[in-house]
Amino acid sequence: MDANGVRAITALSDATRRAIFESLPQGPRSVAELAEATGITSSAASQHLRILREAHLVSMRRDGNRHLYSLDPRGLNDARDYLEQFWPSALAAHAAALRAAGQPTTAVPPAGQPTRR
């Protein structure tokens, strides 16, 4: 089992951490900016950011006396890899349900063939 994939999914299960994470695609942001954007204190934002860093979902760099946070693709890759192990059985179950309902299954990729963007 991919422990960091589970850690990333768990980290994103918190609404505040998701809000912080979702505010980072626009570029690096400071703790104060993230706190203001999510309506929490800087101290609370720092604690959430620590969890996101441990899950490799964000990275931090210093800019003078500020800490700037950015997205870290490693955590999302780990979460995707963890979830993809279930993809073949999920597709097979979906195809079986379609067959049981009398519907064609031609649109379902073969089991073991996950689709990536």
Short mmCIF file of C-alpha atoms in Angstrom, two decimals:
data_model
loop_
_atom_site.label_atom_id
_atom_site.label_comp_id
_atom_site.label_asym_id
_atom_site.label_seq_id
_atom_site.Cartn_x
_atom_site.Cartn_y
_atom_site.Cartn_z
CA MET A 1 0.00 0.00 0.00
CA ASP A 2 1.21 3.51 -0.81
CA ALA A 3 1.39 5.22 2.59
CA ASN A 4 1.94 8.70 1.19
CA GLY A 5 -0.99 8.31 -1.21
CA VAL A 6 -3.22 7.61 1.78
CA ARG A 7 -1.60 10.50 3.68
CA ALA A 8 -2.33 12.88 0.77
CA ILE A 9 -5.97 11.79 0.52
CA THR A 10 -6.35 12.09 4.29
CA ALA A 11 -4.78 15.56 4.29
CA LEU A 12 -7.24 16.73 1.64
CA SER A 13 -10.21 15.32 3.54
CA ASP A 14 -10.19 18.45 5.74
CA ALA A 15 -12.15 21.34 4.19
CA THR A 16 -9.71 24.01 5.39
CA ARG A 17 -6.71 22.16 3.99
CA ARG A 18 -8.56 21.68 0.70
CA ALA A 19 -9.29 25.42 0.59
CA ILE A 20 -5.62 26.20 1.18
CA PHE A 21 -4.53 23.64 -1.43
CA GLU A 22 -7.07 24.92 -3.96
CA SER A 23 -5.80 28.50 -3.59
CA LEU A 24 -2.26 27.60 -4.66
CA PRO A 25 -2.55 26.91 -8.42
CA GLN A 26 -2.32 30.66 -9.06
CA GLY A 27 1.22 30.66 -7.70
CA PRO A 28 3.20 30.83 -4.46
CA ARG A 29 1.47 32.42 -1.49
CA SER A 30 2.58 33.37 2.01
CA VAL A 31 1.08 32.01 5.21
CA ALA A 32 -0.62 35.36 5.81
CA GLU A 33 -2.17 35.36 2.33
CA LEU A 34 -3.41 31.80 2.76
CA ALA A 35 -4.79 32.56 6.21
CA GLU A 36 -6.67 35.59 4.90
CA ALA A 37 -7.99 33.69 1.88
CA THR A 38 -9.40 30.93 4.08
CA GLY A 39 -10.53 33.06 7.02
CA ILE A 40 -8.29 31.45 9.64
CA THR A 41 -5.40 32.68 11.77
CA SER A 42 -1.83 32.49 10.53
CA SER A 43 -1.10 30.02 13.32
CA ALA A 44 -3.91 27.72 12.17
CA ALA A 45 -2.81 28.09 8.54
CA SER A 46 0.73 27.10 9.53
CA GLN A 47 -0.54 23.94 11.22
CA HIS A 48 -2.60 22.98 8.15
CA LEU A 49 0.37 23.72 5.89
CA ARG A 50 2.57 21.44 8.00
CA ILE A 51 0.16 18.56 7.32
CA LEU A 52 0.03 19.41 3.61
CA ARG A 53 3.85 19.49 3.51
CA GLU A 54 4.12 16.12 5.26
CA ALA A 55 1.83 14.70 2.57
CA HIS A 56 4.01 16.28 -0.15
CA LEU A 57 1.06 18.32 -1.41
CA VAL A 58 2.78 21.68 -0.91
CA SER A 59 6.37 22.82 -0.77
CA MET A 60 7.81 25.83 1.02
CA ARG A 61 10.63 28.21 0.20
CA ARG A 62 11.90 31.19 2.11
CA ASP A 63 11.76 34.67 0.62
CA GLY A 64 13.42 36.91 3.18
CA ASN A 65 11.41 36.47 6.35
CA ARG A 66 8.36 35.05 4.55
CA HIS A 67 7.56 31.42 3.84
CA LEU A 68 6.05 30.97 0.40
CA TYR A 69 4.01 27.86 -0.33
CA SER A 70 3.48 26.25 -3.74
CA LEU A 71 1.85 23.08 -5.01
CA ASP A 72 4.04 19.98 -4.90
CA PRO A 73 3.00 17.42 -7.53
CA ARG A 74 4.48 14.49 -5.61
CA GLY A 75 1.52 14.19 -3.23
CA LEU A 76 -1.04 14.22 -6.03
CA ASN A 77 0.98 11.64 -7.94
CA ASP A 78 1.07 9.45 -4.83
CA ALA A 79 -2.71 9.80 -4.33
CA ARG A 80 -3.35 8.99 -7.99
CA ASP A 81 -1.05 5.95 -7.84
CA TYR A 82 -2.81 4.71 -4.72
CA LEU A 83 -6.27 5.08 -6.27
CA GLU A 84 -5.23 3.54 -9.59
CA GLN A 85 -4.67 0.17 -7.92
CA PHE A 86 -8.47 -0.02 -7.58
CA TRP A 87 -9.18 1.07 -11.16
CA PRO A 88 -9.15 -2.39 -12.84
CA SER A 89 -11.62 -3.89 -10.34
CA ALA A 90 -13.81 -0.77 -10.49
CA LEU A 91 -13.95 -0.99 -14.29
CA ALA A 92 -14.71 -4.69 -14.15
CA ALA A 93 -17.54 -4.09 -11.66
CA HIS A 94 -18.91 -1.30 -13.84
CA ALA A 95 -18.80 -3.50 -16.95
CA ALA A 96 -20.53 -6.32 -15.05
CA ALA A 97 -23.27 -3.93 -13.92
CA LEU A 98 -23.76 -2.72 -17.50
CA ARG A 99 -23.97 -6.31 -18.77
CA ALA A 100 -26.48 -7.18 -16.03
CA ALA A 101 -28.57 -4.17 -17.12
CA GLY A 102 -28.38 -5.30 -20.75
CA GLN A 103 -26.31 -2.30 -21.87
CA PRO A 104 -23.26 -2.42 -24.14
CA THR A 105 -19.86 -2.20 -22.49
CA THR A 106 -17.79 -1.08 -25.49
CA ALA A 107 -17.03 2.32 -23.93
CA VAL A 108 -15.32 0.72 -20.94
CA PRO A 109 -11.50 0.40 -21.35
CA PRO A 110 -10.08 -3.08 -20.73
CA ALA A 111 -9.30 -3.91 -17.11
CA GLY A 112 -5.77 -3.00 -16.14
CA GLN A 113 -5.68 -0.09 -18.59
CA PRO A 114 -6.12 3.09 -16.52
CA THR A 115 -6.68 6.25 -18.48
CA ARG A 116 -4.41 9.23 -17.81
CA ARG A 117 -4.73 12.77 -18.98
#
